[in-house]
Amino acid sequence: MCIILSVPPKKVINPRWLVNAANNHVDGWGYMYADKGRLYVHKDTNCENVNDILAAIAYERESNPESHFFIHFRAASYGDVSIQNTHPITINEDVCIVHNGSFAIDKQDKRKSDTAELAEALSKFTTEELRSKQVQFLLETLCREAQGFVGMMFSDGSFKIFNEDNGIEEKGIWFSNNTYKKLFNIIRFRPEKHYWTNDYDCSRCVSCGNELNLKKENKFCEVCSSKLIHTFSSGSKRKESETSTR
């Protein structure tokens, strides 16, 4: 489960939110914004130096105070941990997307993420078609059915968040889920294994984000029916898990 932040101009981001987001999603980060008719994208697979991430975001926002920013942190579900699978992902020179969630795609190339597959499909449309009500209705339906989110930005600075009303807004900033609020003990979710996270009091399904009480006998997510395979409860084990799966 990744996280998207949609940040309007001049809105203040609590640094703790970014620290939590970076530590909860260790497979890449990036941002995008538009200025003077151009899209600017930065992304990196390295989330280890959180101070550098905060500094980079702060510098770009201060340098472009009138621009709306999308910020993304990735927890890989499909595809390799690579710069190609790190968000934002370019559709064409005028359109980029960020995505939180998982699409059930029959992929031929296991190295590519589901978002990269979506971007490839969307690249067959023109920019004008991507703005059309018909295409945006299809994307809205796709995101709602998958319980996910897509943020799409155009080079003129306009943007659209699909499934927006199922996200969270705090202090004028929109989030695709609540993993910015605190540090979760995350174990990577892979489609074939359905791992969960553990935050000491409850468990969170990394497939759909649903919170669960592990004291219950039923070890299945009530929302998506994923099965609990394993949880960790110590910070040291979390670090080992992250290192071994990179």
XYZ file of N, CA and C in Angstrom:
738
model
N 0.845 -1.191 0.000
C 0.000 0.000 0.000
C 0.877 1.236 0.000
N 0.762 2.040 -1.020
C 1.511 3.293 -1.131
C 0.731 4.412 -0.442
N 1.221 5.631 -0.569
C 0.467 6.791 -0.115
C 0.703 7.945 -1.075
N -0.362 8.692 -1.347
C -0.316 9.901 -2.168
C -0.650 11.086 -1.278
N 0.113 12.163 -1.424
C -0.227 13.446 -0.809
C -0.505 14.436 -1.926
N -1.616 15.136 -1.832
C -1.957 16.205 -2.765
C -1.875 17.516 -1.990
N -0.887 18.339 -2.332
C -0.541 19.493 -1.503
C -0.753 20.795 -2.273
N -1.755 21.585 -1.909
C -1.976 22.869 -2.571
C -0.854 23.864 -2.269
N -0.725 24.904 -3.072
C 0.302 25.915 -2.821
C 0.173 26.517 -1.421
N 1.324 26.721 -0.782
C 1.445 27.421 0.493
C 0.863 26.671 1.686
N 0.374 25.457 1.476
C -0.062 24.655 2.613
C 1.156 24.059 3.304
N 1.150 24.084 4.620
C 2.294 23.611 5.395
C 2.166 22.113 5.644
N 3.233 21.368 5.291
C 3.262 19.927 5.547
C 3.960 19.686 6.879
N 3.289 19.022 7.784
C 3.917 18.630 9.037
C 5.065 17.660 8.717
N 6.308 17.990 9.091
C 7.434 17.101 8.770
C 7.245 15.671 9.270
N 6.561 15.506 10.386
C 6.322 14.169 10.925
C 5.508 13.330 9.956
N 4.598 13.955 9.213
C 3.816 13.212 8.229
C 4.725 12.617 7.165
N 5.682 13.401 6.697
C 6.602 12.911 5.667
C 7.541 11.847 6.230
N 7.986 12.027 7.467
C 8.848 11.030 8.106
C 8.118 9.695 8.205
N 6.879 9.723 8.670
C 6.101 8.490 8.779
C 5.858 7.868 7.412
N 5.504 8.699 6.432
C 5.233 8.180 5.087
C 6.472 7.528 4.492
N 7.642 8.156 4.670
C 8.873 7.601 4.112
C 9.267 6.302 4.797
N 9.093 6.220 6.097
C 9.463 5.017 6.833
C 8.452 3.888 6.667
N 7.217 4.234 6.351
C 6.190 3.216 6.139
C 6.173 2.684 4.712
N 6.850 3.372 3.784
C 6.829 2.986 2.371
C 8.250 3.134 1.842
N 8.980 2.029 1.781
C 10.433 2.095 1.615
C 10.910 1.771 0.200
N 10.008 1.658 -0.760
C 10.380 1.191 -2.094
C 10.479 2.299 -3.139
N 10.518 3.542 -2.703
C 10.682 4.647 -3.637
C 9.801 5.831 -3.279
N 10.209 7.007 -3.727
C 9.433 8.214 -3.462
C 9.617 9.173 -4.626
N 8.697 10.112 -4.731
C 8.808 11.103 -5.793
C 7.755 12.183 -5.658
N 7.881 13.195 -6.497
C 6.888 14.273 -6.525
C 6.767 14.817 -7.941
N 5.682 15.521 -8.187
C 5.492 16.192 -9.468
C 4.750 17.501 -9.245
N 5.020 18.453 -10.127
C 4.330 19.737 -10.122
C 4.442 20.326 -11.517
N 3.645 21.313 -11.785
C 3.659 21.985 -13.086
C 4.024 23.447 -12.897
N 4.767 23.975 -13.866
C 5.134 25.386 -13.839
C 5.349 25.877 -15.265
N 4.660 26.969 -15.606
C 4.816 27.607 -16.921
C 4.627 26.623 -18.072
N 3.599 25.790 -17.951
C 3.246 24.890 -19.043
C 4.092 23.646 -19.160
N 4.892 23.339 -18.113
C 5.716 22.134 -18.131
C 5.507 21.331 -16.861
N 5.610 20.017 -16.999
C 5.563 19.132 -15.842
C 6.982 18.832 -15.376
N 7.174 18.855 -14.066
C 8.460 18.524 -13.484
C 8.268 17.321 -12.556
N 9.142 16.330 -12.726
C 9.041 15.086 -11.962
C 10.400 14.762 -11.353
N 10.386 14.399 -10.080
C 11.585 13.863 -9.435
C 11.187 12.573 -8.733
N 12.032 11.539 -8.848
C 11.750 10.282 -8.147
C 13.048 9.546 -7.862
N 12.993 8.711 -6.829
C 14.185 8.018 -6.346
C 13.739 6.734 -5.657
N 14.528 5.676 -5.783
C 14.199 4.420 -5.105
C 14.733 4.378 -3.680
N 15.554 5.334 -3.303
C 16.197 5.341 -1.982
C 15.390 6.159 -0.992
N 14.826 5.489 0.009
C 14.059 6.175 1.059
C 14.801 6.195 2.392
N 16.067 5.812 2.401
C 16.774 5.633 3.664
C 17.082 6.954 4.364
N 17.478 7.983 3.606
C 17.825 9.261 4.217
C 16.614 10.180 4.188
N 15.826 10.105 5.236
C 14.575 10.861 5.279
C 14.846 12.368 5.309
N 15.926 12.787 5.943
C 16.252 14.215 5.990
C 16.477 14.776 4.589
N 17.112 13.999 3.721
C 17.320 14.440 2.340
C 15.992 14.561 1.599
N 15.082 13.638 1.869
C 13.763 13.692 1.234
C 13.025 14.960 1.653
N 13.008 15.227 2.959
C 12.339 16.428 3.457
C 12.957 17.691 2.871
N 14.287 17.712 2.800
C 14.973 18.891 2.276
C 14.658 19.115 0.797
N 14.619 18.036 0.026
C 14.340 18.152 -1.404
C 12.926 18.669 -1.648
N 11.966 18.131 -0.915
C 10.580 18.566 -1.075
C 10.419 20.025 -0.643
N 11.037 20.381 0.488
C 10.940 21.757 0.985
C 11.557 22.731 -0.007
N 12.708 22.380 -0.581
C 13.380 23.266 -1.527
C 12.528 23.500 -2.769
N 11.981 22.422 -3.339
C 11.177 22.556 -4.552
C 9.901 23.353 -4.291
N 9.284 23.147 -3.143
C 8.055 23.879 -2.835
C 8.348 25.361 -2.590
N 9.448 25.649 -1.928
C 9.824 27.046 -1.715
C 10.198 27.738 -3.024
N 10.780 26.974 -3.953
C 11.170 27.530 -5.250
C 9.986 27.687 -6.193
N 8.902 26.990 -5.900
C 7.701 27.034 -6.760
C 6.469 27.226 -5.881
N 6.355 28.385 -5.235
C 5.306 28.578 -4.210
C 3.888 28.597 -4.752
N 3.722 28.768 -6.053
C 2.374 28.816 -6.628
C 1.947 27.483 -7.220
N 2.794 26.465 -7.111
C 2.502 25.177 -7.750
C 1.861 24.192 -6.785
N 0.938 23.404 -7.310
C 0.338 22.289 -6.581
C 1.269 21.089 -6.727
N 1.517 20.382 -5.644
C 2.419 19.237 -5.652
C 1.656 17.941 -5.367
N 2.034 16.882 -6.081
C 1.683 15.518 -5.696
C 2.961 14.857 -5.193
N 2.898 14.251 -4.010
C 4.028 13.533 -3.428
C 3.607 12.078 -3.246
N 4.509 11.148 -3.553
C 4.165 9.733 -3.502
C 5.274 8.944 -2.826
N 4.884 8.018 -1.955
C 5.809 7.058 -1.361
C 5.299 5.663 -1.704
N 6.205 4.798 -2.152
C 5.808 3.490 -2.681
C 6.128 2.343 -1.731
N 5.164 1.452 -1.562
C 5.383 0.130 -0.980
C 5.016 -0.862 -2.079
N 6.007 -1.520 -2.646
C 5.805 -2.317 -3.856
C 4.859 -3.486 -3.615
N 3.904 -3.633 -4.487
C 3.032 -4.806 -4.474
C 3.285 -5.638 -5.718
N 3.233 -4.994 -6.884
C 3.561 -5.660 -8.138
C 4.828 -5.035 -8.713
N 5.677 -5.844 -9.317
C 6.827 -5.319 -10.037
C 8.048 -5.083 -9.177
N 9.174 -4.891 -9.859
C 10.447 -4.682 -9.183
C 10.489 -3.333 -8.473
N 11.422 -3.223 -7.520
C 11.761 -1.920 -6.958
C 12.765 -1.300 -7.919
N 12.302 -0.359 -8.723
C 13.131 0.235 -9.771
C 12.655 1.650 -10.025
N 13.497 2.432 -10.677
C 13.118 3.810 -10.981
C 11.948 3.834 -11.964
N 11.870 2.820 -12.840
C 10.766 2.771 -13.815
C 9.414 2.564 -13.121
N 9.424 1.848 -11.990
C 8.180 1.581 -11.270
C 7.903 2.592 -10.168
N 8.828 3.519 -9.956
C 8.640 4.545 -8.934
C 7.766 5.661 -9.482
N 6.897 6.188 -8.652
C 5.973 7.241 -9.061
C 6.575 8.617 -8.778
N 6.156 9.621 -9.536
C 5.169 9.652 -10.611
C 5.650 8.916 -11.875
N 4.666 8.466 -12.656
C 4.951 7.775 -13.905
C 4.383 8.607 -15.053
N 5.195 8.803 -16.064
C 4.839 9.677 -17.178
C 3.949 8.957 -18.188
N 2.859 9.626 -18.569
C 1.991 9.134 -19.649
C 2.482 9.706 -20.974
N 2.635 11.008 -21.022
C 3.257 11.715 -22.141
C 3.848 13.004 -21.580
N 4.366 13.861 -22.421
C 5.048 15.063 -21.926
C 4.111 16.019 -21.203
N 2.813 15.812 -21.320
C 1.841 16.704 -20.688
C 1.053 16.058 -19.558
N 1.254 14.774 -19.281
C 0.447 14.070 -18.281
C 1.305 13.089 -17.493
N 1.176 13.124 -16.160
C 1.810 12.145 -15.284
C 0.794 11.665 -14.255
N 1.039 10.479 -13.683
C 0.130 9.937 -12.672
C 0.897 9.420 -11.461
N 0.196 9.381 -10.341
C 0.603 8.646 -9.152
C -0.557 7.730 -8.776
N -0.245 6.629 -8.084
C -1.278 5.622 -7.823
C -1.076 5.021 -6.443
N -2.162 4.789 -5.752
C -2.166 4.049 -4.491
C -3.225 2.959 -4.602
N -2.788 1.705 -4.444
C -3.723 0.594 -4.560
C -3.124 -0.487 -5.435
N -3.930 -1.473 -5.771
C -3.488 -2.562 -6.643
C -4.583 -2.884 -7.637
N -4.196 -2.958 -8.912
C -5.109 -3.371 -9.956
C -4.820 -4.832 -10.296
N -5.868 -5.627 -10.433
C -5.713 -7.035 -10.803
C -5.464 -7.106 -12.308
N -4.176 -7.139 -12.663
C -3.784 -7.138 -14.065
C -3.030 -8.429 -14.370
N -3.409 -9.083 -15.474
C -2.696 -10.285 -15.915
C -1.444 -9.825 -16.658
N -0.335 -9.703 -15.929
C 0.865 -9.100 -16.477
C 1.756 -10.144 -17.134
N 2.282 -9.806 -18.311
C 3.242 -10.663 -18.978
C 4.649 -10.408 -18.443
N 4.950 -9.157 -18.155
C 6.261 -8.781 -17.644
C 6.167 -8.589 -16.133
N 6.657 -9.556 -15.368
C 6.541 -9.517 -13.917
C 7.383 -8.413 -13.286
N 8.309 -7.842 -14.057
C 9.147 -6.766 -13.530
C 8.407 -5.438 -13.476
N 7.356 -5.296 -14.260
C 6.616 -4.039 -14.324
C 5.521 -4.007 -13.273
N 5.290 -2.838 -12.713
C 4.218 -2.679 -11.738
C 2.878 -2.540 -12.432
N 1.806 -2.703 -11.658
C 0.471 -2.513 -12.227
C 0.276 -1.059 -12.659
N 0.907 -0.110 -11.952
C 0.800 1.295 -12.344
C 1.505 1.546 -13.666
N 2.664 0.914 -13.866
C 3.365 1.048 -15.146
C 2.530 0.470 -16.286
N 1.832 -0.630 -16.009
C 0.934 -1.207 -17.015
C -0.220 -0.257 -17.315
N -0.767 0.362 -16.265
C -1.847 1.335 -16.457
C -1.349 2.520 -17.277
N -0.161 3.014 -16.950
C 0.394 4.156 -17.689
C 0.574 3.819 -19.167
N 1.018 2.599 -19.438
C 1.195 2.186 -20.833
C -0.140 2.165 -21.568
N -1.186 1.699 -20.880
C -2.514 1.693 -21.496
C -3.022 3.108 -21.736
N -2.800 3.988 -20.758
C -3.274 5.372 -20.893
C -2.507 6.144 -21.955
N -1.272 5.720 -22.246
C -0.465 6.429 -23.241
C -1.042 6.310 -24.648
N -1.978 5.411 -24.836
C -2.621 5.259 -26.138
C -3.660 6.357 -26.374
N -4.010 7.097 -25.304
C -4.949 8.206 -25.431
C -4.180 9.517 -25.610
N -4.774 10.457 -26.299
C -4.197 11.793 -26.388
C -4.468 12.547 -25.085
N -3.772 13.653 -24.887
C -3.996 14.471 -23.691
C -5.442 14.937 -23.621
N -5.981 15.337 -24.758
C -7.372 15.796 -24.793
C -8.327 14.664 -24.414
N -8.037 13.456 -24.865
C -8.884 12.319 -24.508
C -8.786 11.995 -23.027
N -7.607 12.165 -22.439
C -7.453 11.913 -21.006
C -8.219 12.929 -20.169
N -8.492 14.080 -20.741
C -9.312 15.083 -20.056
C -10.810 14.835 -20.229
N -11.164 13.962 -21.154
C -12.569 13.778 -21.509
C -13.360 13.118 -20.381
N -14.638 13.401 -20.329
C -15.511 12.823 -19.314
C -15.561 11.307 -19.435
N -15.508 10.802 -20.662
C -15.610 9.358 -20.865
C -14.426 8.615 -20.248
N -13.201 9.067 -20.545
C -12.010 8.404 -20.010
C -11.927 8.588 -18.499
N -12.244 9.782 -18.026
C -12.164 10.021 -16.586
C -13.241 9.245 -15.825
N -14.377 9.014 -16.446
C -15.397 8.172 -15.821
C -14.888 6.735 -15.684
N -14.210 6.239 -16.719
C -13.662 4.881 -16.661
C -12.608 4.760 -15.560
N -11.754 5.779 -15.436
C -10.737 5.751 -14.388
C -11.357 5.849 -13.001
N -12.377 6.673 -12.863
C -13.065 6.795 -11.577
C -13.686 5.457 -11.183
N -14.319 4.791 -12.135
C -14.933 3.491 -11.879
C -13.885 2.453 -11.521
N -12.780 2.438 -12.247
C -11.699 1.487 -11.987
C -11.155 1.662 -10.579
N -10.916 2.913 -10.168
C -10.357 3.167 -8.840
C -11.345 2.794 -7.736
N -12.599 3.098 -7.924
C -13.596 2.768 -6.900
C -13.749 1.259 -6.751
N -13.766 0.550 -7.857
C -13.915 -0.898 -7.789
C -12.686 -1.556 -7.150
N -11.501 -0.980 -7.380
C -10.268 -1.538 -6.812
C -9.948 -0.952 -5.444
N -10.782 -0.025 -4.965
C -10.558 0.657 -3.694
C -9.187 1.327 -3.668
N -8.841 1.940 -4.801
C -7.565 2.623 -4.928
C -7.736 4.059 -5.374
N -6.620 4.711 -5.656
C -6.626 6.132 -6.006
C -5.601 6.390 -7.103
N -5.938 7.308 -7.994
C -4.986 7.792 -8.994
C -5.034 9.312 -8.994
N -3.852 9.921 -8.917
C -3.739 11.358 -9.102
C -3.143 11.623 -10.459
N -3.818 12.446 -11.271
C -3.359 12.756 -12.630
C -3.118 14.255 -12.733
N -1.931 14.632 -13.206
C -1.603 16.045 -13.344
C -1.238 16.365 -14.790
N -1.676 17.552 -15.232
C -1.414 18.016 -16.583
C -0.394 19.160 -16.544
N 0.233 19.409 -17.688
C 1.307 20.394 -17.752
C 0.829 21.820 -17.502
N -0.469 22.065 -17.632
C -0.980 23.412 -17.346
C -1.278 23.605 -15.859
N -0.999 22.596 -15.045
C -1.197 22.685 -13.601
C -2.527 22.139 -13.119
N -3.434 21.834 -14.025
C -4.701 21.229 -13.612
C -4.461 19.770 -13.235
N -5.371 19.229 -12.434
C -5.188 17.855 -11.969
C -6.536 17.255 -11.600
N -6.527 15.939 -11.460
C -7.721 15.200 -11.075
C -7.309 14.067 -10.146
N -8.053 13.907 -9.044
C -7.845 12.770 -8.150
C -9.044 11.842 -8.305
N -8.796 10.623 -8.705
C -9.869 9.655 -8.893
C -10.115 8.901 -7.584
N -11.387 8.799 -7.222
C -11.828 8.232 -5.942
C -11.457 9.162 -4.780
N -11.422 10.439 -5.062
C -10.945 11.435 -4.100
C -11.722 11.428 -2.792
N -13.022 11.232 -2.851
C -13.839 11.358 -1.641
C -13.617 10.224 -0.644
N -12.866 9.191 -1.027
C -12.536 8.127 -0.078
C -11.154 8.304 0.557
N -10.525 9.437 0.281
C -9.261 9.765 0.925
C -9.493 10.540 2.211
N -8.438 11.143 2.713
C -8.469 11.886 3.976
C -7.937 13.296 3.724
N -8.596 14.293 4.292
C -8.084 15.662 4.214
C -7.763 16.158 5.614
N -6.562 16.674 5.779
C -6.142 17.232 7.064
C -5.362 18.517 6.812
N -5.844 19.589 7.395
C -5.201 20.904 7.285
C -4.961 21.299 5.831
N -5.944 21.008 4.993
C -5.908 21.418 3.593
C -5.116 20.514 2.678
N -4.533 19.438 3.215
C -3.757 18.492 2.417
C -4.534 17.193 2.303
N -4.571 16.630 1.097
C -5.304 15.387 0.859
C -4.337 14.199 0.890
N -4.764 13.124 1.566
C -3.977 11.894 1.677
C -4.831 10.725 1.185
N -4.188 9.760 0.545
C -4.940 8.592 0.054
C -5.226 7.578 1.153
N -4.512 7.643 2.281
C -4.783 6.777 3.427
C -4.149 7.405 4.660
N -4.220 6.734 5.795
C -3.767 7.337 7.056
C -2.391 6.872 7.503
N -1.581 6.309 6.609
C -0.269 5.824 7.017
C 0.741 6.953 7.244
N 0.322 8.192 7.072
C 1.167 9.338 7.428
C 1.040 9.684 8.906
N 0.047 9.140 9.588
C -0.254 9.556 10.958
C 0.726 9.012 11.984
N 1.194 7.780 11.777
C 2.135 7.203 12.722
C 2.937 6.117 12.031
N 3.996 5.694 12.696
C 4.871 4.675 12.135
C 4.286 3.304 12.383
N 3.985 2.603 11.301
C 3.491 1.238 11.386
C 4.652 0.270 11.207
N 4.511 -0.900 11.794
C 5.524 -1.942 11.662
C 5.216 -2.737 10.399
N 5.622 -2.209 9.269
C 5.164 -2.756 7.990
C 6.019 -3.919 7.510
N 5.357 -4.951 7.045
C 5.991 -6.036 6.314
C 5.426 -5.985 4.902
N 6.297 -6.103 3.926
C 5.863 -5.900 2.543
C 4.743 -6.859 2.136
N 3.757 -6.323 1.466
C 2.675 -7.127 0.895
C 3.046 -7.533 -0.519
N 2.931 -8.805 -0.800
C 3.046 -9.292 -2.163
C 1.734 -9.992 -2.497
N 1.268 -9.914 -3.727
C -0.047 -10.459 -4.083
C -0.224 -11.920 -3.714
N 0.870 -12.706 -3.783
C 0.737 -14.134 -3.534
C 0.828 -14.485 -2.055
N 1.167 -13.508 -1.176
C 1.398 -13.851 0.226
C 0.500 -13.107 1.210
N -0.008 -11.960 0.846
C -0.948 -11.236 1.705
C -0.413 -10.997 3.119
N 0.735 -10.365 3.221
C 1.241 -9.986 4.534
C 0.425 -8.833 5.107
N 0.549 -8.652 6.387
C -0.136 -7.552 7.059
C 0.879 -6.734 7.820
N 0.471 -5.557 8.261
C 1.324 -4.761 9.125
C 0.862 -4.908 10.558
N 1.732 -4.526 11.481
C 1.382 -4.596 12.894
C 1.818 -3.325 13.597
N 0.907 -2.659 14.288
C 1.273 -1.434 15.004
C 1.101 -1.624 16.509
N 1.330 -2.852 16.957
C 1.322 -3.252 18.362
C -0.084 -3.461 18.933
N -1.055 -2.642 18.557
C -2.398 -2.786 19.102
C -3.339 -3.478 18.128
N -3.104 -3.268 16.853
C -3.990 -3.859 15.848
C -3.166 -4.194 14.622
N -3.790 -4.797 13.653
C -3.096 -5.138 12.425
C -3.778 -4.430 11.269
N -3.007 -4.116 10.238
C -3.529 -3.417 9.072
C -3.240 -4.240 7.827
N -4.260 -4.518 7.053
C -4.091 -5.275 5.828
C -3.390 -4.394 4.800
N -2.215 -4.808 4.327
C -1.488 -4.004 3.365
C -2.127 -4.094 1.989
N -2.987 -5.090 1.802
C -3.701 -5.212 0.539
C -4.738 -4.115 0.377
N -5.520 -3.869 1.441
C -6.603 -2.882 1.312
C -6.574 -1.805 2.389
N -5.714 -1.937 3.416
C -5.602 -0.916 4.451
C -6.545 -1.083 5.619
N -7.363 -2.113 5.604
C -8.336 -2.303 6.675
C -7.635 -2.655 7.997
N -8.085 -2.041 9.094
C -7.526 -2.355 10.408
C -8.243 -3.567 11.005
N -7.460 -4.451 11.640
C -8.013 -5.680 12.199
C -7.535 -5.880 13.626
N -8.323 -6.601 14.380
C -7.949 -6.991 15.733
C -7.419 -8.423 15.680
N -6.108 -8.590 15.913
C -5.504 -9.910 15.778
C -5.919 -10.880 16.872
N -6.594 -10.377 17.890
C -7.048 -11.256 18.958
C -8.236 -12.105 18.518
N -8.855 -11.704 17.416
C -9.963 -12.495 16.916
C -9.436 -13.815 16.354
N -10.274 -14.851 16.458
C -9.866 -16.157 15.950
C -9.783 -16.149 14.428
N -10.658 -15.395 13.785
C -10.676 -15.346 12.330
C -9.511 -14.495 11.834
N -8.538 -15.097 11.161
C -7.357 -14.398 10.701
C -7.478 -13.986 9.241
N -8.642 -13.479 8.868
C -8.853 -13.013 7.507
C -9.358 -11.578 7.537
N -8.959 -10.813 6.528
C -9.449 -9.446 6.406
C -10.935 -9.470 6.051
N -11.738 -8.730 6.787
C -13.175 -8.713 6.540
C -13.535 -7.977 5.259
N -12.595 -7.148 4.746
C -12.868 -6.369 3.539
C -12.461 -7.121 2.276
N -11.192 -7.611 2.239
C -10.706 -8.226 1.000
C -10.399 -9.715 1.136
N -10.597 -10.282 2.346
C -10.426 -11.718 2.597
C -8.979 -12.207 2.497
N -8.009 -11.282 2.556
C -6.612 -11.709 2.564
C -6.323 -12.484 3.849
N -5.469 -13.487 3.755
C -5.131 -14.298 4.917
C -3.875 -13.771 5.602
N -3.888 -13.778 6.940
C -2.726 -13.375 7.709
C -1.663 -14.462 7.629
N -0.466 -14.081 7.132
C 0.637 -15.036 7.051
C 1.588 -14.855 8.219
N 1.951 -13.601 8.527
C 2.941 -13.374 9.560
C 2.895 -11.921 9.997
N 3.243 -11.654 11.252
C 3.426 -10.288 11.721
C 4.673 -10.209 12.565
N 5.283 -9.047 12.609
C 6.392 -8.765 13.499
C 5.935 -7.740 14.517
N 6.535 -7.758 15.695
C 6.148 -6.805 16.717
C 7.314 -6.010 17.259
N 8.522 -6.178 16.691
C 9.669 -5.424 17.187
C 10.302 -4.629 16.076
N 10.843 -3.453 16.431
C 11.475 -2.606 15.442
C 12.664 -3.268 14.777
N 13.442 -4.065 15.533
C 14.616 -4.709 14.955
C 14.218 -5.713 13.882
N 13.144 -6.471 14.126
C 12.701 -7.426 13.119
C 12.182 -6.703 11.892
N 11.527 -5.567 12.090
C 11.042 -4.794 10.952
C 12.207 -4.390 10.069
N 13.295 -3.919 10.666
C 14.450 -3.482 9.895
C 15.033 -4.627 9.117
N 15.153 -5.805 9.705
C 15.697 -6.967 9.013
C 14.810 -7.348 7.834
N 13.495 -7.285 8.046
C 12.572 -7.648 6.969
C 12.717 -6.713 5.787
N 12.817 -5.396 6.054
C 12.977 -4.431 4.984
C 14.277 -4.670 4.219
N 15.341 -4.951 4.968
C 16.637 -5.143 4.330
C 16.642 -6.398 3.470
N 16.040 -7.438 3.953
C 16.096 -8.708 3.233
C 15.221 -8.724 1.993
N 14.235 -7.835 1.916
C 13.328 -7.880 0.773
C 13.637 -6.812 -0.260
N 14.639 -5.993 -0.054
C 14.975 -4.973 -1.040
C 15.709 -5.589 -2.217
